[in-house]
Amino acid sequence: MKAMVLESFGGPESFELRDVPKPVPHAGQVLVQVHATSINPLDYQVRRGDYPDLVQLPAITGHDVSGVVEEVGPGVTTFSPGDEVWYTPQIFDGPGSYAEYHVAAESIIGKKPASLSHLEAASLTLVGGTVWEALVVRAELRVGESILVHGGAGGVGHAAIQLAKAMGARVFTTVREANFEFVRSLGADVVIDYQKEDYVDVIMRETGGSGVDVVFDTIGGNTLSRSPDTLAQLGRVVTIVDIAQPQNVIQAWGKNASYYFVFTRQNRGKLDELSALIERGQLLPHLGAVYSLADIPLAHALLESPNNGVQGKIAIAIDRRLSESIE
């Protein structure tokens, strides 16, 4: 099978398209013909060497799968050949999704929502699971509460806005002016141009000084360290970004705030919950760009570049028929 193999840590040129052995499913495993995957910040972090102790080179990376079951191993009862499925491979535990075939444990695989294409489904497994864990499991966002989503036009942010609205929250988000219309179409109530306005000032003005109940951070750095300034009493901060600098814990302490750090875990339950939202029309991934398997280095370079202009996710067509449709 064809696979994009990471030969060394470094830039996008570190990948090489190679022929590698097709995997074989063992007990409790499912062999999936991968139709599509997508690109996440985690992907370029792995590629450039942020987790050298967890990735053994050469490696097949990638963290989203949408495809069709080709074969099942002994003991598998949930799936049969021909089933359309979606999932996030176990992170840092075996080959990833930049390949024509992938083997995964039955327990982490879900049935693909029928209303989504493979490209759409593959763009949502990791970010959707991350957002669900962040807002539902950790922050426990409730109806009538307010939330600030940093980076609302991005892959994670655009899913977070939709999930927060589905949960009955008032949504604030920070984006560039060019993305105002996009995030409003997702349901954002208050849109803040972070290049022209101080988001702390806007939040306090719009909430009458009370602040928001939850901050969901996808940016890190100064954005995360200033987030407690926007919080209401008993507010919660949820971040998916590595902490690279000291945080404003004094301000957070004064708000009786809680902090949560999310590195998402794989399971079928979250996928089933996301499927229900999708089928009700409350969650729809947006594809900002589509590339082929051979062009994964180009996709990495685009996502990693500052102010890349991509709205939503960058999807990768693994199946040749999908690749031909985008040429």
GROMACS .gro file of C-alpha atoms in nm:
model
  327
    1MET     CA    1   0.000   0.000   0.000
    2LYS     CA    2   0.102   0.363  -0.039
    3ALA     CA    3   0.184   0.560   0.275
    4MET     CA    4   0.336   0.898   0.356
    5VAL     CA    5   0.627   0.811   0.584
    6LEU     CA    6   0.802   1.052   0.820
    7GLU     CA    7   1.171   0.975   0.771
    8SER     CA    8   1.314   1.235   1.011
    9PHE     CA    9   1.193   1.519   1.230
   10GLY     CA   10   1.192   1.854   1.055
   11GLY     CA   11   1.000   2.046   0.790
   12PRO     CA   12   0.733   1.923   0.548
   13GLU     CA   13   1.009   1.787   0.323
   14SER     CA   14   1.074   1.520   0.590
   15PHE     CA   15   0.793   1.308   0.444
   16GLU     CA   16   0.844   1.044   0.173
   17LEU     CA   17   0.570   0.863  -0.022
   18ARG     CA   18   0.655   0.494  -0.003
   19ASP     CA   19   0.518   0.145  -0.063
   20VAL     CA   20   0.483  -0.036   0.272
   21PRO     CA   21   0.326  -0.368   0.376
   22LYS     CA   22  -0.049  -0.372   0.415
   23PRO     CA   23  -0.142  -0.430   0.783
   24VAL     CA   24  -0.325  -0.742   0.901
   25PRO     CA   25  -0.597  -0.728   1.168
   26HIS     CA   26  -0.549  -0.939   1.479
   27ALA     CA   27  -0.802  -1.035   1.747
   28GLY     CA   28  -1.032  -0.743   1.828
   29GLN     CA   29  -0.900  -0.534   1.540
   30VAL     CA   30  -1.050  -0.397   1.218
   31LEU     CA   31  -0.871  -0.335   0.888
   32VAL     CA   32  -1.000  -0.017   0.725
   33GLN     CA   33  -0.942   0.107   0.373
   34VAL     CA   34  -0.876   0.474   0.442
   35HIS     CA   35  -1.070   0.706   0.212
   36ALA     CA   36  -0.976   1.032   0.380
   37THR     CA   37  -0.781   1.188   0.665
   38SER     CA   38  -0.708   1.548   0.765
   39ILE     CA   39  -0.435   1.776   0.899
   40ASN     CA   40  -0.421   1.898   1.259
   41PRO     CA   41  -0.172   2.112   1.453
   42LEU     CA   42  -0.077   1.790   1.636
   43ASP     CA   43   0.037   1.651   1.299
   44TYR     CA   44   0.295   1.920   1.234
   45GLN     CA   45   0.401   1.920   1.599
   46VAL     CA   46   0.481   1.549   1.567
   47ARG     CA   47   0.656   1.605   1.233
   48ARG     CA   48   0.884   1.881   1.356
   49GLY     CA   49   0.991   1.674   1.659
   50ASP     CA   50   0.792   1.810   1.955
   51TYR     CA   51   0.741   1.454   2.087
   52PRO     CA   52   1.064   1.271   1.997
   53ASP     CA   53   1.039   1.021   2.282
   54LEU     CA   54   0.690   0.911   2.174
   55VAL     CA   55   0.744   0.870   1.799
   56GLN     CA   56   0.978   0.604   1.663
   57LEU     CA   57   1.113   0.685   1.315
   58PRO     CA   58   1.046   0.607   1.041
   59ALA     CA   59   0.678   0.656   1.121
   60ILE     CA   60   0.338   0.676   0.955
   61THR     CA   61   0.164   0.963   1.132
   62GLY     CA   62  -0.186   1.114   1.102
   63HIS     CA   63  -0.479   1.129   1.343
   64ASP     CA   64  -0.808   1.101   1.150
   65VAL     CA   65  -0.967   0.815   0.957
   66SER     CA   66  -1.280   0.789   0.749
   67GLY     CA   67  -1.309   0.479   0.538
   68VAL     CA   68  -1.460   0.138   0.474
   69VAL     CA   69  -1.404  -0.185   0.665
   70GLU     CA   70  -1.216  -0.436   0.452
   71GLU     CA   71  -1.155  -0.715   0.702
   72VAL     CA   72  -1.218  -0.791   1.068
   73GLY     CA   73  -1.007  -0.991   1.310
   74PRO     CA   74  -1.123  -1.272   1.538
   75GLY     CA   75  -1.375  -1.165   1.800
   76VAL     CA   76  -1.497  -0.850   1.624
   77THR     CA   77  -1.877  -0.831   1.639
   78THR     CA   78  -1.966  -0.464   1.583
   79PHE     CA   79  -1.842  -0.425   1.225
   80SER     CA   80  -1.845  -0.618   0.898
   81PRO     CA   81  -1.667  -0.569   0.564
   82GLY     CA   82  -1.828  -0.285   0.373
   83ASP     CA   83  -1.925  -0.077   0.678
   84GLU     CA   84  -1.837   0.292   0.659
   85VAL     CA   85  -1.648   0.399   0.972
   86TRP     CA   86  -1.467   0.694   1.127
   87TYR     CA   87  -1.226   0.729   1.420
   88THR     CA   88  -0.905   0.876   1.558
   89PRO     CA   89  -0.616   0.626   1.573
   90GLN     CA   90  -0.460   0.572   1.914
   91ILE     CA   91  -0.223   0.866   1.949
   92PHE     CA   92   0.143   0.770   1.998
   93ASP     CA   93   0.052   0.402   1.981
   94GLY     CA   94   0.122   0.258   1.637
   95PRO     CA   95   0.092   0.376   1.276
   96GLY     CA   96  -0.135   0.666   1.190
   97SER     CA   97  -0.370   0.753   0.907
   98TYR     CA   98  -0.141   0.880   0.629
   99ALA     CA   99  -0.181   0.551   0.444
  100GLU     CA  100  -0.422   0.361   0.221
  101TYR     CA  101  -0.503   0.111   0.499
  102HIS     CA  102  -0.511   0.127   0.878
  103VAL     CA  103  -0.573  -0.123   1.158
  104ALA     CA  104  -0.749  -0.016   1.477
  105ALA     CA  105  -0.910  -0.166   1.785
  106GLU     CA  106  -1.283  -0.224   1.746
  107SER     CA  107  -1.348  -0.024   2.065
  108ILE     CA  108  -1.236   0.314   1.923
  109ILE     CA  109  -1.420   0.290   1.589
  110GLY     CA  110  -1.760   0.444   1.518
  111LYS     CA  111  -2.004   0.416   1.231
  112LYS     CA  112  -1.960   0.713   0.999
  113PRO     CA  113  -2.254   0.955   0.993
  114ALA     CA  114  -2.442   0.885   0.672
  115SER     CA  115  -2.491   1.254   0.595
  116LEU     CA  116  -2.116   1.325   0.581
  117SER     CA  117  -1.876   1.254   0.298
  118HIS     CA  118  -1.553   1.074   0.387
  119LEU     CA  119  -1.365   1.403   0.354
  120GLU     CA  120  -1.603   1.576   0.593
  121ALA     CA  121  -1.602   1.288   0.842
  122ALA     CA  122  -1.223   1.265   0.845
  123SER     CA  123  -1.199   1.636   0.923
  124LEU     CA  124  -1.401   1.593   1.244
  125THR     CA  125  -1.283   1.284   1.434
  126LEU     CA  126  -0.993   1.436   1.630
  127VAL     CA  127  -1.124   1.792   1.661
  128GLY     CA  128  -1.477   1.676   1.735
  129GLY     CA  129  -1.360   1.439   2.006
  130THR     CA  130  -1.137   1.711   2.151
  131VAL     CA  131  -1.418   1.967   2.162
  132TRP     CA  132  -1.662   1.718   2.314
  133GLU     CA  133  -1.418   1.628   2.590
  134ALA     CA  134  -1.332   1.994   2.650
  135LEU     CA  135  -1.682   2.142   2.667
  136VAL     CA  136  -1.899   1.852   2.782
  137VAL     CA  137  -1.672   1.637   2.998
  138ARG     CA  138  -1.432   1.893   3.148
  139ALA     CA  139  -1.600   2.236   3.142
  140GLU     CA  140  -1.951   2.091   3.180
  141LEU     CA  141  -2.091   2.385   2.984
  142ARG     CA  142  -2.458   2.438   3.067
  143VAL     CA  143  -2.761   2.592   2.898
  144GLY     CA  144  -2.765   2.969   2.942
  145GLU     CA  145  -2.394   3.000   3.021
  146SER     CA  146  -2.146   3.199   2.813
  147ILE     CA  147  -1.822   3.085   2.651
  148LEU     CA  148  -1.528   3.255   2.482
  149VAL     CA  149  -1.381   3.043   2.201
  150HIS     CA  150  -1.035   3.163   2.103
  151GLY     CA  151  -0.960   3.106   1.733
  152GLY     CA  152  -1.316   3.036   1.626
  153ALA     CA  153  -1.242   3.007   1.253
  154GLY     CA  154  -0.989   2.724   1.291
  155GLY     CA  155  -1.033   2.350   1.279
  156VAL     CA  156  -1.105   2.307   1.649
  157GLY     CA  157  -1.263   2.648   1.702
  158HIS     CA  158  -1.525   2.615   1.429
  159ALA     CA  159  -1.643   2.287   1.583
  160ALA     CA  160  -1.641   2.439   1.933
  161ILE     CA  161  -1.871   2.723   1.831
  162GLN     CA  162  -2.125   2.479   1.689
  163LEU     CA  163  -2.114   2.245   1.988
  164ALA     CA  164  -2.146   2.535   2.234
  165LYS     CA  165  -2.453   2.665   2.049
  166ALA     CA  166  -2.604   2.316   2.047
  167MET     CA  167  -2.556   2.311   2.426
  168GLY     CA  168  -2.749   2.638   2.460
  169ALA     CA  169  -2.460   2.874   2.538
  170ARG     CA  170  -2.396   3.234   2.435
  171VAL     CA  171  -2.080   3.224   2.225
  172PHE     CA  172  -1.806   3.488   2.202
  173THR     CA  173  -1.517   3.424   1.967
  174THR     CA  174  -1.192   3.589   1.856
  175VAL     CA  175  -1.102   3.591   1.484
  176ARG     CA  176  -0.964   3.819   1.216
  177GLU     CA  177  -1.214   4.050   1.046
  178ALA     CA  178  -1.200   3.839   0.728
  179ASN     CA  179  -1.361   3.553   0.923
  180PHE     CA  180  -1.650   3.746   1.077
  181GLU     CA  181  -1.914   3.618   0.835
  182PHE     CA  182  -1.788   3.260   0.863
  183VAL     CA  183  -1.807   3.235   1.242
  184ARG     CA  184  -2.142   3.412   1.251
  185SER     CA  185  -2.274   3.148   1.011
  186LEU     CA  186  -2.166   2.887   1.269
  187GLY     CA  187  -2.369   3.058   1.540
  188ALA     CA  188  -2.126   3.294   1.715
  189ASP     CA  189  -2.316   3.566   1.902
  190VAL     CA  190  -2.036   3.816   1.962
  191VAL     CA  191  -1.739   3.830   1.723
  192ILE     CA  192  -1.417   4.005   1.830
  193ASP     CA  193  -1.143   4.118   1.594
  194TYR     CA  194  -0.840   4.035   1.805
  195GLN     CA  195  -0.617   4.245   1.578
  196LYS     CA  196  -0.813   4.565   1.646
  197GLU     CA  197  -0.975   4.518   1.986
  198ASP     CA  198  -0.873   4.393   2.328
  199TYR     CA  199  -1.089   4.087   2.381
  200VAL     CA  200  -1.087   4.137   2.758
  201ASP     CA  201  -1.238   4.484   2.719
  202VAL     CA  202  -1.502   4.357   2.477
  203ILE     CA  203  -1.602   4.066   2.702
  204MET     CA  204  -1.640   4.292   3.004
  205ARG     CA  205  -1.839   4.547   2.806
  206GLU     CA  206  -2.072   4.289   2.653
  207THR     CA  207  -2.131   4.108   2.983
  208GLY     CA  208  -2.174   4.418   3.197
  209GLY     CA  209  -1.852   4.338   3.381
  210SER     CA  210  -1.955   3.989   3.491
  211GLY     CA  211  -1.737   3.793   3.247
  212VAL     CA  212  -1.788   3.459   3.074
  213ASP     CA  213  -1.842   3.122   3.239
  214VAL     CA  214  -1.599   2.927   3.019
  215VAL     CA  215  -1.292   3.006   2.811
  216PHE     CA  216  -1.188   2.752   2.548
  217ASP     CA  217  -0.831   2.819   2.440
  218THR     CA  218  -0.683   2.691   2.113
  219ILE     CA  219  -0.402   2.950   2.091
  220GLY     CA  220  -0.189   2.941   2.407
  221GLY     CA  221   0.078   3.197   2.500
  222ASN     CA  222  -0.049   3.539   2.607
  223THR     CA  223  -0.399   3.442   2.499
  224LEU     CA  224  -0.414   3.173   2.763
  225SER     CA  225  -0.240   3.376   3.032
  226ARG     CA  226  -0.489   3.665   2.994
  227SER     CA  227  -0.798   3.443   2.978
  228PRO     CA  228  -0.869   3.459   3.355
  229ASP     CA  229  -0.929   3.833   3.310
  230THR     CA  230  -1.245   3.748   3.116
  231LEU     CA  231  -1.387   3.496   3.364
  232ALA     CA  232  -1.695   3.518   3.580
  233GLN     CA  233  -1.684   3.383   3.934
  234LEU     CA  234  -1.649   3.002   3.933
  235GLY     CA  235  -1.542   3.024   3.569
  236ARG     CA  236  -1.354   2.747   3.388
  237VAL     CA  237  -1.060   2.764   3.148
  238VAL     CA  238  -1.006   2.471   2.912
  239THR     CA  239  -0.696   2.463   2.694
  240ILE     CA  240  -0.568   2.217   2.435
  241VAL     CA  241  -0.231   2.390   2.401
  242ASP     CA  242   0.096   2.308   2.578
  243ILE     CA  243   0.178   2.562   2.849
  244ALA     CA  244   0.498   2.741   2.748
  245GLN     CA  245   0.493   3.027   2.997
  246PRO     CA  246   0.374   3.104   3.353
  247GLN     CA  247   0.002   3.154   3.395
  248ASN     CA  248  -0.197   3.423   3.577
  249VAL     CA  249  -0.296   3.200   3.865
  250ILE     CA  250  -0.345   3.492   4.106
  251GLN     CA  251  -0.622   3.635   3.889
  252ALA     CA  252  -0.767   3.285   3.842
  253TRP     CA  253  -0.761   3.226   4.219
  254GLY     CA  254  -0.956   3.546   4.273
  255LYS     CA  255  -1.229   3.415   4.043
  256ASN     CA  256  -1.239   3.068   4.207
  257ALA     CA  257  -1.155   2.945   3.860
  258SER     CA  258  -1.088   2.590   3.745
  259TYR     CA  259  -0.830   2.497   3.481
  260TYR     CA  260  -0.852   2.192   3.255
  261PHE     CA  261  -0.587   2.065   3.017
  262VAL     CA  262  -0.716   1.840   2.740
  263PHE     CA  263  -0.527   1.583   2.536
  264THR     CA  264  -0.818   1.389   2.394
  265ARG     CA  265  -0.873   1.020   2.455
  266GLN     CA  266  -1.010   0.782   2.192
  267ASN     CA  267  -1.341   0.602   2.238
  268ARG     CA  268  -1.654   0.523   2.040
  269GLY     CA  269  -1.885   0.702   2.282
  270LYS     CA  270  -1.775   1.051   2.181
  271LEU     CA  271  -1.810   0.964   1.813
  272ASP     CA  272  -2.165   0.842   1.869
  273GLU     CA  273  -2.254   1.164   2.050
  274LEU     CA  274  -2.106   1.370   1.766
  275SER     CA  275  -2.300   1.160   1.513
  276ALA     CA  276  -2.626   1.248   1.686
  277LEU     CA  277  -2.546   1.620   1.662
  278ILE     CA  278  -2.452   1.584   1.296
  279GLU     CA  279  -2.771   1.401   1.206
  280ARG     CA  280  -2.973   1.677   1.380
  281GLY     CA  281  -2.792   1.938   1.172
  282GLN     CA  282  -2.622   2.099   1.473
  283LEU     CA  283  -2.264   2.016   1.373
  284LEU     CA  284  -2.114   2.034   1.025
  285PRO     CA  285  -1.743   2.037   0.946
  286HIS     CA  286  -1.616   2.298   0.705
  287LEU     CA  287  -1.342   2.209   0.457
  288GLY     CA  288  -1.108   2.499   0.389
  289ALA     CA  289  -0.885   2.301   0.153
  290VAL     CA  290  -0.844   1.947   0.016
  291TYR     CA  291  -0.519   1.777  -0.086
  292SER     CA  292  -0.414   1.430  -0.203
  293LEU     CA  293  -0.197   1.180  -0.013
  294ALA     CA  294   0.105   1.278  -0.220
  295ASP     CA  295   0.054   1.644  -0.133
  296ILE     CA  296   0.050   1.605   0.245
  297PRO     CA  297   0.375   1.807   0.270
  298LEU     CA  298   0.199   2.098   0.099
  299ALA     CA  299  -0.095   2.066   0.337
  300HIS     CA  300   0.139   2.073   0.636
  301ALA     CA  301   0.314   2.382   0.506
  302LEU     CA  302  -0.019   2.559   0.458
  303LEU     CA  303  -0.159   2.482   0.803
  304GLU     CA  304   0.169   2.568   0.975
  305SER     CA  305   0.203   2.907   0.806
  306PRO     CA  306   0.080   3.208   1.011
  307ASN     CA  307  -0.247   3.370   0.901
  308ASN     CA  308  -0.297   3.101   0.639
  309GLY     CA  309  -0.656   3.206   0.568
  310VAL     CA  310  -0.789   2.850   0.604
  311GLN     CA  311  -1.140   2.834   0.749
  312GLY     CA  312  -1.216   2.504   0.921
  313LYS     CA  313  -1.009   2.199   0.832
  314ILE     CA  314  -0.764   2.082   0.564
  315ALA     CA  315  -0.875   1.740   0.443
  316ILE     CA  316  -0.670   1.475   0.265
  317ALA     CA  317  -0.819   1.248  -0.001
  318ILE     CA  318  -0.647   0.910   0.038
  319ASP     CA  319  -0.874   0.709  -0.192
  320ARG     CA  320  -0.763   0.764  -0.552
  321ARG     CA  321  -1.118   0.832  -0.668
  322LEU     CA  322  -1.146   1.121  -0.421
  323SER     CA  323  -0.803   1.244  -0.526
  324GLU     CA  324  -0.906   1.249  -0.890
  325SER     CA  325  -1.216   1.452  -0.801
  326ILE     CA  326  -1.004   1.738  -0.663
  327GLU     CA  327  -0.747   1.755  -0.945
   0.00000   0.00000   0.00000
